[in-house]
Amino acid sequence: MAKSLLFPRAGGALYEYAPGKAGSFGVPAKPFTGRIAFSAAHVVCDPFADADPLHHAQIDWNSTLAYRHHLWSLGLAVAEAMDTAQRGMGLDWNRSKELIRASIAEARSVGGKIACGAGTDHLLPGPSVTLADVEAAYEEQVGFIEGEGGQVILMASRALAACAKGPEDYERVYGRILGQVKQPVILHWLGDMFDPALAGYWGCKDDPNEAMDVCLRVIRANADKIDGIKISLLDAGKEIKMRRLLPEGVKMYTGDDFNYPELIKGDEQGYSHALLGIFDAIAPAAAKALHALDAGDLVSYGAIMEPTVALSRHIFQKPTYAYKTGIVFMAYLNGRQPHFRMIGGAEGARSIVHLAELFVLADRAGLLADPELAAERMKPVLALAGIRP
């Protein structure tokens, strides 16, 4: 058993916490088959690079790619260069191209499934930006990914959100891009809780149901070019409603990091596949649960998944976009990377109280692979906040 640690509460009071036994989910002998499950993957920064960490942070390629191999070994697919990789919040398009090229090559070497984010983040929103500019930016990124042999995840565009006058502009842009893709893409509807710049997406500022209607029109008009849609609205009811309205053959990929167990399990009318940031942090448990679902063992599925929800809701608490800090912290605690540093200095985006509670919830969910190692790694983080035994 690991020795107890001194953890802080809000206001400064301290309490002792001793982590329990190591989690043991194992590496599956064969892949699960009942669901497609993408884990959006984080990047590991190079802490020794002599560069501006806010604007020119460098990637530790060995650790970053090793994490993708970890996900593939569990049967998970990798969603590359997404918001979990701090896309648009530290990871720019030039660095994303390097990441996409390297990850596609690694996926090919092991037969791993991968899809990559294409957006318009090299086009800064501004009053002079036109719809044609947005289309050209999408075309550049889609062309790069498909040129590397990758599947595209068509990400939401800040530039489009800024310059579109209404739903018809979204239908124009998406129709043009989808008409050019070489293979079916995954659309990505990211709510403004993840990125405030995407408020009012689909040209509907105050009516999410109208926004859904616009999105469904785009899908129906281009169904042969769409593999599925990931929605990240943190609203299970809206996802289920939309899932039931999708054309035949178009998949729903849940991006709901609050309600994923029930959405993946599904109901008598269908289920969601997964494209989740939290699967980066809970990968061993997620894989084990999906094997139980394959076997029809809903009791085991629920018993594995349920404790992860409290952890996920904590990691994704407001401001939601700061969830990447918790994802990287989990990798650090579990020895998947040697340090707790992030591109853009994002390791400072959560409080020590938040990180301590994250440790506790991860332990309760059996997600600390080696509690003694996790405790040792927690100590310098606590010391940085002035907490010493």
mmCIF file of C-alpha atoms in Angstrom:
data_model
loop_
_atom_site.group_PDB
_atom_site.id
_atom_site.type_symbol
_atom_site.label_atom_id
_atom_site.label_comp_id
_atom_site.label_asym_id
_atom_site.label_seq_id
_atom_site.Cartn_x
_atom_site.Cartn_y
_atom_site.Cartn_z
ATOM 1 C CA MET A 1 0.000 0.000 0.000
ATOM 2 C CA ALA A 2 1.210 3.495 -0.854
ATOM 3 C CA LYS A 3 1.780 5.852 2.048
ATOM 4 C CA SER A 4 -0.777 8.534 2.763
ATOM 5 C CA LEU A 5 -0.510 11.987 1.227
ATOM 6 C CA LEU A 6 -1.614 15.370 2.515
ATOM 7 C CA PHE A 7 -4.299 16.714 0.182
ATOM 8 C CA PRO A 8 -5.872 20.193 0.256
ATOM 9 C CA ARG A 9 -9.478 21.200 0.462
ATOM 10 C CA ALA A 10 -10.866 24.488 -0.793
ATOM 11 C CA GLY A 11 -9.874 27.139 1.727
ATOM 12 C CA GLY A 12 -6.593 25.519 2.705
ATOM 13 C CA ALA A 13 -7.522 22.739 5.141
ATOM 14 C CA LEU A 14 -5.510 19.547 4.659
ATOM 15 C CA TYR A 15 -6.521 15.904 4.981
ATOM 16 C CA GLU A 16 -4.728 12.593 4.686
ATOM 17 C CA TYR A 17 -5.419 10.265 1.789
ATOM 18 C CA ALA A 18 -3.909 6.829 1.171
ATOM 19 C CA PRO A 19 -4.460 5.336 -2.295
ATOM 20 C CA GLY A 20 -5.820 1.821 -2.515
ATOM 21 C CA LYS A 21 -4.886 -1.173 -4.622
ATOM 22 C CA ALA A 22 -3.683 -0.978 -8.213
ATOM 23 C CA GLY A 23 -6.289 -1.137 -10.925
ATOM 24 C CA SER A 24 -6.100 -4.229 -13.092
ATOM 25 C CA PHE A 25 -7.934 -4.176 -16.407
ATOM 26 C CA GLY A 26 -5.328 -5.964 -18.517
ATOM 27 C CA VAL A 27 -4.571 -5.883 -22.224
ATOM 28 C CA PRO A 28 -7.319 -7.672 -24.173
ATOM 29 C CA ALA A 29 -6.387 -10.706 -26.264
ATOM 30 C CA LYS A 30 -8.651 -9.612 -29.100
ATOM 31 C CA PRO A 31 -10.374 -6.367 -30.088
ATOM 32 C CA PHE A 32 -13.946 -5.575 -29.090
ATOM 33 C CA THR A 33 -16.309 -5.472 -32.059
ATOM 34 C CA GLY A 34 -19.696 -4.172 -30.956
ATOM 35 C CA ARG A 35 -18.750 -0.492 -30.999
ATOM 36 C CA ILE A 36 -16.205 1.737 -32.707
ATOM 37 C CA ALA A 37 -14.383 3.659 -29.989
ATOM 38 C CA PHE A 38 -12.052 6.527 -30.784
ATOM 39 C CA SER A 39 -9.938 8.069 -28.071
ATOM 40 C CA ALA A 40 -8.985 11.636 -28.799
ATOM 41 C CA ALA A 41 -5.303 11.611 -27.826
ATOM 42 C CA HIS A 42 -3.212 14.223 -26.012
ATOM 43 C CA VAL A 43 0.291 15.337 -26.906
ATOM 44 C CA VAL A 44 3.332 15.275 -24.623
ATOM 45 C CA CYS A 45 5.421 18.427 -24.670
ATOM 46 C CA ASP A 46 9.222 18.438 -24.692
ATOM 47 C CA PRO A 47 10.170 20.139 -21.395
ATOM 48 C CA PHE A 48 13.809 20.533 -22.431
ATOM 49 C CA ALA A 49 13.175 22.474 -25.633
ATOM 50 C CA ASP A 50 14.653 25.968 -25.450
ATOM 51 C CA ALA A 51 11.641 27.659 -27.013
ATOM 52 C CA ASP A 52 8.794 29.919 -25.959
ATOM 53 C CA PRO A 53 6.457 27.438 -24.193
ATOM 54 C CA LEU A 54 3.393 29.625 -24.788
ATOM 55 C CA HIS A 55 3.720 30.087 -28.547
ATOM 56 C CA HIS A 56 6.336 27.620 -29.789
ATOM 57 C CA ALA A 57 6.065 24.628 -27.480
ATOM 58 C CA GLN A 58 7.779 21.534 -28.797
ATOM 59 C CA ILE A 59 6.479 17.954 -28.788
ATOM 60 C CA ASP A 60 8.177 14.961 -27.193
ATOM 61 C CA TRP A 61 7.630 12.695 -30.174
ATOM 62 C CA ASN A 62 8.672 9.432 -28.549
ATOM 63 C CA SER A 63 6.285 9.801 -25.608
ATOM 64 C CA THR A 64 3.486 11.182 -27.769
ATOM 65 C CA LEU A 65 3.596 8.329 -30.256
ATOM 66 C CA ALA A 66 4.100 5.738 -27.505
ATOM 67 C CA TYR A 67 0.791 6.864 -26.007
ATOM 68 C CA ARG A 68 -0.951 6.196 -29.289
ATOM 69 C CA HIS A 69 0.512 2.691 -29.334
ATOM 70 C CA HIS A 70 -0.872 2.229 -25.811
ATOM 71 C CA LEU A 71 -4.369 3.144 -27.069
ATOM 72 C CA TRP A 72 -4.117 0.865 -30.104
ATOM 73 C CA SER A 73 -2.921 -2.026 -27.911
ATOM 74 C CA LEU A 74 -6.235 -1.806 -26.049
ATOM 75 C CA GLY A 75 -8.267 -1.931 -29.266
ATOM 76 C CA LEU A 76 -9.131 1.761 -29.257
ATOM 77 C CA ALA A 77 -8.919 3.930 -32.355
ATOM 78 C CA VAL A 78 -7.068 7.252 -32.232
ATOM 79 C CA ALA A 79 -8.675 10.585 -33.060
ATOM 80 C CA GLU A 80 -5.628 12.672 -33.882
ATOM 81 C CA ALA A 81 -4.966 16.418 -33.682
ATOM 82 C CA MET A 82 -8.297 17.172 -32.019
ATOM 83 C CA ASP A 83 -9.088 19.531 -29.153
ATOM 84 C CA THR A 84 -7.702 16.953 -26.681
ATOM 85 C CA ALA A 85 -4.315 17.508 -28.348
ATOM 86 C CA GLN A 86 -4.821 21.223 -27.551
ATOM 87 C CA ARG A 87 -5.677 21.959 -31.161
ATOM 88 C CA GLY A 88 -6.195 25.702 -31.430
ATOM 89 C CA MET A 89 -5.102 26.059 -27.789
ATOM 90 C CA GLY A 90 -1.359 25.506 -28.104
ATOM 91 C CA LEU A 91 -1.143 23.143 -31.094
ATOM 92 C CA ASP A 92 -1.173 25.052 -34.374
ATOM 93 C CA TRP A 93 -1.745 23.718 -37.884
ATOM 94 C CA ASN A 94 1.952 23.454 -38.775
ATOM 95 C CA ARG A 95 2.665 21.318 -35.717
ATOM 96 C CA SER A 96 -0.583 19.408 -36.327
ATOM 97 C CA LYS A 97 0.648 18.401 -39.785
ATOM 98 C CA GLU A 98 3.765 16.885 -38.262
ATOM 99 C CA LEU A 99 1.653 15.052 -35.694
ATOM 100 C CA ILE A 100 -0.831 13.765 -38.264
ATOM 101 C CA ARG A 101 1.887 12.526 -40.619
ATOM 102 C CA ALA A 102 3.766 10.742 -37.812
ATOM 103 C CA SER A 103 0.644 9.185 -36.280
ATOM 104 C CA ILE A 104 -0.730 7.911 -39.586
ATOM 105 C CA ALA A 105 2.617 6.237 -40.255
ATOM 106 C CA GLU A 106 2.600 4.649 -36.778
ATOM 107 C CA ALA A 107 -0.999 3.491 -37.199
ATOM 108 C CA ARG A 108 -0.113 1.855 -40.496
ATOM 109 C CA SER A 109 2.804 0.020 -38.869
ATOM 110 C CA VAL A 110 0.536 -1.755 -36.354
ATOM 111 C CA GLY A 111 -2.784 -1.823 -38.159
ATOM 112 C CA GLY A 112 -4.257 0.764 -35.813
ATOM 113 C CA LYS A 113 -7.371 2.726 -36.700
ATOM 114 C CA ILE A 114 -6.949 6.502 -36.910
ATOM 115 C CA ALA A 115 -8.852 9.570 -38.054
ATOM 116 C CA CYS A 116 -7.497 13.120 -38.029
ATOM 117 C CA GLY A 117 -8.919 16.553 -37.422
ATOM 118 C CA ALA A 118 -9.224 18.957 -40.360
ATOM 119 C CA GLY A 119 -10.309 22.492 -39.571
ATOM 120 C CA THR A 120 -9.530 26.068 -40.475
ATOM 121 C CA ASP A 121 -7.327 27.019 -37.523
ATOM 122 C CA HIS A 122 -4.571 28.478 -39.724
ATOM 123 C CA LEU A 123 -7.152 31.067 -40.831
ATOM 124 C CA LEU A 124 -7.619 33.689 -38.126
ATOM 125 C CA PRO A 125 -11.195 34.959 -37.814
ATOM 126 C CA GLY A 126 -11.579 38.604 -38.714
ATOM 127 C CA PRO A 127 -13.845 41.086 -40.507
ATOM 128 C CA SER A 128 -12.127 40.497 -43.857
ATOM 129 C CA VAL A 129 -12.540 36.688 -43.806
ATOM 130 C CA THR A 130 -15.032 35.391 -46.368
ATOM 131 C CA LEU A 131 -16.788 32.076 -46.899
ATOM 132 C CA ALA A 132 -14.428 31.436 -49.801
ATOM 133 C CA ASP A 133 -11.504 31.842 -47.402
ATOM 134 C CA VAL A 134 -13.057 29.298 -45.050
ATOM 135 C CA GLU A 135 -13.605 26.859 -47.902
ATOM 136 C CA ALA A 136 -10.002 27.231 -49.040
ATOM 137 C CA ALA A 137 -8.734 26.651 -45.501
ATOM 138 C CA TYR A 138 -10.832 23.490 -45.125
ATOM 139 C CA GLU A 139 -9.672 22.291 -48.549
ATOM 140 C CA GLU A 140 -6.031 22.698 -47.557
ATOM 141 C CA GLN A 141 -6.353 20.682 -44.356
ATOM 142 C CA VAL A 142 -8.621 17.987 -45.807
ATOM 143 C CA GLY A 143 -6.258 17.637 -48.761
ATOM 144 C CA PHE A 144 -3.266 17.201 -46.487
ATOM 145 C CA ILE A 145 -4.876 14.467 -44.373
ATOM 146 C CA GLU A 146 -6.245 12.562 -47.345
ATOM 147 C CA GLY A 147 -2.897 12.953 -49.075
ATOM 148 C CA GLU A 148 -1.313 11.153 -46.125
ATOM 149 C CA GLY A 149 -3.888 8.374 -46.415
ATOM 150 C CA GLY A 150 -5.909 9.367 -43.369
ATOM 151 C CA GLN A 151 -9.625 9.578 -42.653
ATOM 152 C CA VAL A 152 -10.883 13.102 -41.960
ATOM 153 C CA ILE A 153 -12.721 14.363 -38.923
ATOM 154 C CA LEU A 154 -14.213 17.622 -40.192
ATOM 155 C CA MET A 155 -13.853 19.912 -37.195
ATOM 156 C CA ALA A 156 -15.993 22.934 -36.440
ATOM 157 C CA SER A 157 -14.535 26.221 -37.672
ATOM 158 C CA ARG A 158 -14.084 29.350 -35.585
ATOM 159 C CA ALA A 159 -13.654 31.364 -38.780
ATOM 160 C CA LEU A 160 -16.936 30.047 -40.177
ATOM 161 C CA ALA A 161 -18.733 30.802 -36.907
ATOM 162 C CA ALA A 162 -17.424 34.367 -37.123
ATOM 163 C CA CYS A 163 -18.265 35.127 -40.770
ATOM 164 C CA ALA A 164 -21.391 33.064 -41.497
ATOM 165 C CA LYS A 165 -24.586 35.116 -41.716
ATOM 166 C CA GLY A 166 -26.982 32.232 -41.256
ATOM 167 C CA PRO A 167 -27.653 28.520 -41.792
ATOM 168 C CA GLU A 168 -27.378 28.765 -45.565
ATOM 169 C CA ASP A 169 -23.709 29.740 -45.262
ATOM 170 C CA TYR A 170 -22.979 26.578 -43.276
ATOM 171 C CA GLU A 171 -24.842 24.489 -45.842
ATOM 172 C CA ARG A 172 -22.814 26.087 -48.628
ATOM 173 C CA VAL A 173 -19.417 25.536 -47.000
ATOM 174 C CA TYR A 174 -20.063 21.994 -45.795
ATOM 175 C CA GLY A 175 -21.667 21.049 -49.104
ATOM 176 C CA ARG A 176 -18.633 22.239 -51.030
ATOM 177 C CA ILE A 177 -16.102 20.444 -48.814
ATOM 178 C CA LEU A 178 -18.067 17.210 -48.545
ATOM 179 C CA GLY A 179 -18.498 17.172 -52.297
ATOM 180 C CA GLN A 180 -14.707 16.915 -52.674
ATOM 181 C CA VAL A 181 -13.661 14.348 -50.042
ATOM 182 C CA LYS A 182 -12.234 11.017 -51.196
ATOM 183 C CA GLN A 183 -13.719 8.907 -48.407
ATOM 184 C CA PRO A 184 -16.529 9.422 -45.875
ATOM 185 C CA VAL A 185 -15.659 11.803 -43.042
ATOM 186 C CA ILE A 186 -16.749 12.187 -39.447
ATOM 187 C CA LEU A 187 -18.419 15.531 -38.793
ATOM 188 C CA HIS A 188 -17.642 17.213 -35.480
ATOM 189 C CA TRP A 189 -20.178 19.435 -33.710
ATOM 190 C CA LEU A 190 -18.345 20.912 -30.743
ATOM 191 C CA GLY A 191 -20.395 22.862 -28.240
ATOM 192 C CA ASP A 192 -19.381 26.283 -26.990
ATOM 193 C CA MET A 193 -18.652 24.864 -23.529
ATOM 194 C CA PHE A 194 -15.586 23.284 -25.174
ATOM 195 C CA ASP A 195 -14.791 26.344 -27.318
ATOM 196 C CA PRO A 196 -16.626 29.626 -26.663
ATOM 197 C CA ALA A 197 -15.714 30.852 -30.163
ATOM 198 C CA LEU A 198 -18.144 28.262 -31.577
ATOM 199 C CA ALA A 199 -21.247 29.772 -29.968
ATOM 200 C CA GLY A 200 -24.194 29.840 -32.369
ATOM 201 C CA TYR A 201 -22.771 27.189 -34.661
ATOM 202 C CA TRP A 202 -24.905 26.187 -37.664
ATOM 203 C CA GLY A 203 -26.163 29.787 -37.749
ATOM 204 C CA CYS A 204 -28.660 29.360 -34.917
ATOM 205 C CA LYS A 205 -27.642 31.421 -31.900
ATOM 206 C CA ASP A 206 -30.545 30.786 -29.546
ATOM 207 C CA ASP A 207 -32.201 27.552 -30.673
ATOM 208 C CA PRO A 208 -30.261 24.279 -30.376
ATOM 209 C CA ASN A 209 -33.131 22.367 -31.989
ATOM 210 C CA GLU A 210 -32.946 24.597 -35.056
ATOM 211 C CA ALA A 211 -29.164 24.076 -35.121
ATOM 212 C CA MET A 212 -29.771 20.323 -35.108
ATOM 213 C CA ASP A 213 -32.153 20.700 -38.047
ATOM 214 C CA VAL A 214 -29.504 22.572 -40.043
ATOM 215 C CA CYS A 215 -26.873 19.958 -39.228
ATOM 216 C CA LEU A 216 -29.262 17.170 -40.244
ATOM 217 C CA ARG A 217 -29.959 18.932 -43.560
ATOM 218 C CA VAL A 218 -26.230 18.970 -44.248
ATOM 219 C CA ILE A 219 -25.965 15.273 -43.380
ATOM 220 C CA ARG A 220 -28.960 14.207 -45.454
ATOM 221 C CA ALA A 221 -27.740 16.169 -48.467
ATOM 222 C CA ASN A 222 -24.303 14.521 -48.258
ATOM 223 C CA ALA A 223 -25.010 11.181 -46.570
ATOM 224 C CA ASP A 224 -22.774 9.190 -48.910
ATOM 225 C CA LYS A 225 -19.800 11.330 -47.867
ATOM 226 C CA ILE A 226 -20.408 11.055 -44.120
ATOM 227 C CA ASP A 227 -19.312 8.118 -41.965
ATOM 228 C CA GLY A 228 -20.883 9.663 -38.873
ATOM 229 C CA ILE A 229 -21.122 12.691 -36.649
ATOM 230 C CA LYS A 230 -19.591 13.316 -33.255
ATOM 231 C CA ILE A 231 -21.534 15.736 -31.102
ATOM 232 C CA SER A 232 -20.081 17.211 -27.930
ATOM 233 C CA LEU A 233 -22.990 19.068 -26.355
ATOM 234 C CA LEU A 234 -23.031 17.344 -22.933
ATOM 235 C CA ASP A 235 -26.754 16.732 -23.377
ATOM 236 C CA ALA A 236 -27.769 13.077 -23.638
ATOM 237 C CA GLY A 237 -31.324 13.901 -24.667
ATOM 238 C CA LYS A 238 -30.237 15.958 -27.669
ATOM 239 C CA GLU A 239 -27.804 13.253 -28.760
ATOM 240 C CA ILE A 240 -30.440 10.519 -28.573
ATOM 241 C CA LYS A 241 -32.925 12.674 -30.473
ATOM 242 C CA MET A 242 -30.412 13.359 -33.245
ATOM 243 C CA ARG A 243 -29.230 9.748 -33.318
ATOM 244 C CA ARG A 244 -32.762 8.608 -34.136
ATOM 245 C CA LEU A 245 -33.018 11.126 -36.985
ATOM 246 C CA LEU A 246 -29.785 10.229 -38.773
ATOM 247 C CA PRO A 247 -30.009 8.693 -42.250
ATOM 248 C CA GLU A 248 -29.404 4.958 -42.455
ATOM 249 C CA GLY A 249 -25.688 4.186 -42.486
ATOM 250 C CA VAL A 250 -24.606 7.417 -40.755
ATOM 251 C CA LYS A 251 -23.220 6.691 -37.290
ATOM 252 C CA MET A 252 -23.542 8.708 -34.109
ATOM 253 C CA TYR A 253 -20.240 9.071 -32.233
ATOM 254 C CA THR A 254 -20.844 10.316 -28.728
ATOM 255 C CA GLY A 255 -18.611 13.105 -27.557
ATOM 256 C CA ASP A 256 -20.555 13.442 -24.298
ATOM 257 C CA ASP A 257 -17.979 13.107 -21.529
ATOM 258 C CA PHE A 258 -20.747 13.264 -18.901
ATOM 259 C CA ASN A 259 -23.185 10.605 -20.145
ATOM 260 C CA TYR A 260 -21.141 8.243 -22.328
ATOM 261 C CA PRO A 261 -21.932 4.898 -20.596
ATOM 262 C CA GLU A 262 -25.663 5.077 -21.266
ATOM 263 C CA LEU A 263 -25.217 6.513 -24.757
ATOM 264 C CA ILE A 264 -22.766 3.785 -25.790
ATOM 265 C CA LYS A 265 -24.935 1.058 -24.232
ATOM 266 C CA GLY A 266 -27.907 2.410 -26.150
ATOM 267 C CA ASP A 267 -31.564 1.448 -26.109
ATOM 268 C CA GLU A 268 -34.046 -0.514 -28.176
ATOM 269 C CA GLN A 269 -33.792 2.095 -30.957
ATOM 270 C CA GLY A 270 -30.020 2.287 -31.287
ATOM 271 C CA TYR A 271 -26.727 3.268 -29.699
ATOM 272 C CA SER A 272 -23.777 5.611 -30.087
ATOM 273 C CA HIS A 273 -20.246 4.738 -31.016
ATOM 274 C CA ALA A 274 -17.592 6.817 -29.227
ATOM 275 C CA LEU A 275 -15.171 9.613 -29.980
ATOM 276 C CA LEU A 276 -14.218 10.825 -26.538
ATOM 277 C CA GLY A 277 -11.495 12.804 -24.852
ATOM 278 C CA ILE A 278 -12.075 10.988 -21.571
ATOM 279 C CA PHE A 279 -11.118 7.673 -23.212
ATOM 280 C CA ASP A 280 -7.533 8.973 -23.233
ATOM 281 C CA ALA A 281 -7.610 8.975 -19.419
ATOM 282 C CA ILE A 282 -9.728 5.856 -18.820
ATOM 283 C CA ALA A 283 -8.539 3.743 -21.765
ATOM 284 C CA PRO A 284 -7.970 0.432 -19.892
ATOM 285 C CA ALA A 285 -11.367 0.607 -18.190
ATOM 286 C CA ALA A 286 -13.132 1.649 -21.392
ATOM 287 C CA ALA A 287 -11.665 -1.269 -23.341
ATOM 288 C CA LYS A 288 -12.601 -3.759 -20.605
ATOM 289 C CA ALA A 289 -16.138 -2.381 -20.443
ATOM 290 C CA LEU A 290 -16.594 -2.590 -24.214
ATOM 291 C CA HIS A 291 -15.538 -6.244 -24.119
ATOM 292 C CA ALA A 292 -18.193 -6.838 -21.451
ATOM 293 C CA LEU A 293 -20.732 -5.102 -23.690
ATOM 294 C CA ASP A 294 -19.732 -7.403 -26.561
ATOM 295 C CA ALA A 295 -20.446 -10.366 -24.288
ATOM 296 C CA GLY A 296 -23.843 -8.976 -23.306
ATOM 297 C CA ASP A 297 -22.655 -8.609 -19.713
ATOM 298 C CA LEU A 298 -24.363 -5.339 -18.868
ATOM 299 C CA VAL A 299 -23.727 -5.761 -15.141
ATOM 300 C CA SER A 300 -19.950 -5.815 -15.628
ATOM 301 C CA TYR A 301 -20.180 -3.045 -18.215
ATOM 302 C CA GLY A 302 -21.940 -0.798 -15.727
ATOM 303 C CA ALA A 303 -19.690 -1.751 -12.821
ATOM 304 C CA ILE A 304 -16.592 -0.770 -14.805
ATOM 305 C CA MET A 305 -17.980 2.370 -16.422
ATOM 306 C CA GLU A 306 -19.927 3.865 -13.505
ATOM 307 C CA PRO A 307 -16.915 4.856 -11.331
ATOM 308 C CA THR A 308 -15.276 6.556 -14.322
ATOM 309 C CA VAL A 309 -18.159 8.998 -14.708
ATOM 310 C CA ALA A 310 -17.414 10.917 -11.499
ATOM 311 C CA LEU A 311 -13.801 11.231 -12.645
ATOM 312 C CA SER A 312 -14.846 12.395 -16.112
ATOM 313 C CA ARG A 313 -17.345 14.939 -14.791
ATOM 314 C CA HIS A 314 -14.607 16.292 -12.543
ATOM 315 C CA ILE A 315 -12.022 16.506 -15.339
ATOM 316 C CA PHE A 316 -14.563 18.208 -17.629
ATOM 317 C CA GLN A 317 -15.988 20.620 -15.055
ATOM 318 C CA LYS A 318 -16.232 24.284 -16.019
ATOM 319 C CA PRO A 319 -14.337 25.802 -17.684
ATOM 320 C CA THR A 320 -14.772 22.679 -19.777
ATOM 321 C CA TYR A 321 -12.006 23.524 -22.233
ATOM 322 C CA ALA A 322 -9.453 23.148 -19.402
ATOM 323 C CA TYR A 323 -10.109 19.395 -19.314
ATOM 324 C CA LYS A 324 -6.848 18.750 -21.197
ATOM 325 C CA THR A 325 -4.946 19.451 -17.971
ATOM 326 C CA GLY A 326 -6.648 16.527 -16.234
ATOM 327 C CA ILE A 327 -6.074 14.231 -19.200
ATOM 328 C CA VAL A 328 -2.331 14.921 -19.186
ATOM 329 C CA PHE A 329 -2.197 14.680 -15.388
ATOM 330 C CA MET A 330 -3.633 11.164 -15.566
ATOM 331 C CA ALA A 331 -0.950 10.119 -18.060
ATOM 332 C CA TYR A 332 1.698 11.581 -15.765
ATOM 333 C CA LEU A 333 0.364 9.812 -12.660
ATOM 334 C CA ASN A 334 0.292 6.498 -14.515
ATOM 335 C CA GLY A 335 3.865 6.748 -15.772
ATOM 336 C CA ARG A 336 2.892 7.235 -19.405
ATOM 337 C CA GLN A 337 4.990 10.384 -19.591
ATOM 338 C CA PRO A 338 7.892 11.538 -17.435
ATOM 339 C CA HIS A 339 6.618 14.974 -16.422
ATOM 340 C CA PHE A 340 3.545 17.134 -15.880
ATOM 341 C CA ARG A 341 4.230 19.903 -18.369
ATOM 342 C CA MET A 342 1.981 20.915 -21.250
ATOM 343 C CA ILE A 343 2.225 22.956 -24.403
ATOM 344 C CA GLY A 344 1.022 26.470 -23.800
ATOM 345 C CA GLY A 345 1.731 26.104 -20.079
ATOM 346 C CA ALA A 346 -1.720 24.537 -19.658
ATOM 347 C CA GLU A 347 -0.621 22.494 -16.640
ATOM 348 C CA GLY A 348 -1.502 25.617 -14.652
ATOM 349 C CA ALA A 349 -5.124 25.647 -15.837
ATOM 350 C CA ARG A 350 -6.413 23.634 -12.837
ATOM 351 C CA SER A 351 -5.980 24.239 -9.125
ATOM 352 C CA ILE A 352 -4.143 21.955 -6.711
ATOM 353 C CA VAL A 353 -7.511 21.243 -5.057
ATOM 354 C CA HIS A 354 -8.843 20.068 -8.428
ATOM 355 C CA LEU A 355 -5.810 17.858 -9.070
ATOM 356 C CA ALA A 356 -5.991 16.297 -5.603
ATOM 357 C CA GLU A 357 -9.648 15.397 -6.087
ATOM 358 C CA LEU A 358 -8.787 13.999 -9.518
ATOM 359 C CA PHE A 359 -6.242 11.691 -7.855
ATOM 360 C CA VAL A 360 -8.877 10.446 -5.398
ATOM 361 C CA LEU A 361 -11.497 9.815 -8.087
ATOM 362 C CA ALA A 362 -8.993 8.027 -10.322
ATOM 363 C CA ASP A 363 -8.012 5.809 -7.410
ATOM 364 C CA ARG A 364 -11.646 4.967 -6.632
ATOM 365 C CA ALA A 365 -12.211 4.037 -10.290
ATOM 366 C CA GLY A 366 -9.209 1.685 -10.253
ATOM 367 C CA LEU A 367 -7.431 3.849 -12.793
ATOM 368 C CA LEU A 368 -4.118 4.237 -10.953
ATOM 369 C CA ALA A 369 -2.057 1.448 -12.499
ATOM 370 C CA ASP A 370 0.606 1.747 -9.782
ATOM 371 C CA PRO A 371 -0.619 3.683 -6.725
ATOM 372 C CA GLU A 372 2.865 3.927 -5.210
ATOM 373 C CA LEU A 373 4.237 5.484 -8.384
ATOM 374 C CA ALA A 374 1.217 7.797 -8.599
ATOM 375 C CA ALA A 375 1.767 8.898 -4.981
ATOM 376 C CA GLU A 376 5.442 9.617 -5.622
ATOM 377 C CA ARG A 377 4.522 11.626 -8.684
ATOM 378 C CA MET A 378 1.879 13.536 -6.735
ATOM 379 C CA LYS A 379 4.354 14.721 -4.115
ATOM 380 C CA PRO A 380 6.245 17.291 -6.239
ATOM 381 C CA VAL A 381 2.938 18.652 -7.543
ATOM 382 C CA LEU A 382 1.762 19.145 -3.949
ATOM 383 C CA ALA A 383 5.133 20.635 -2.971
ATOM 384 C CA LEU A 384 4.835 23.180 -5.782
ATOM 385 C CA ALA A 385 1.669 24.376 -4.044
ATOM 386 C CA GLY A 386 3.477 24.540 -0.702
ATOM 387 C CA ILE A 387 2.173 21.259 0.707
ATOM 388 C CA ARG A 388 4.850 19.089 2.251
ATOM 389 C CA PRO A 389 4.624 16.248 4.803
#
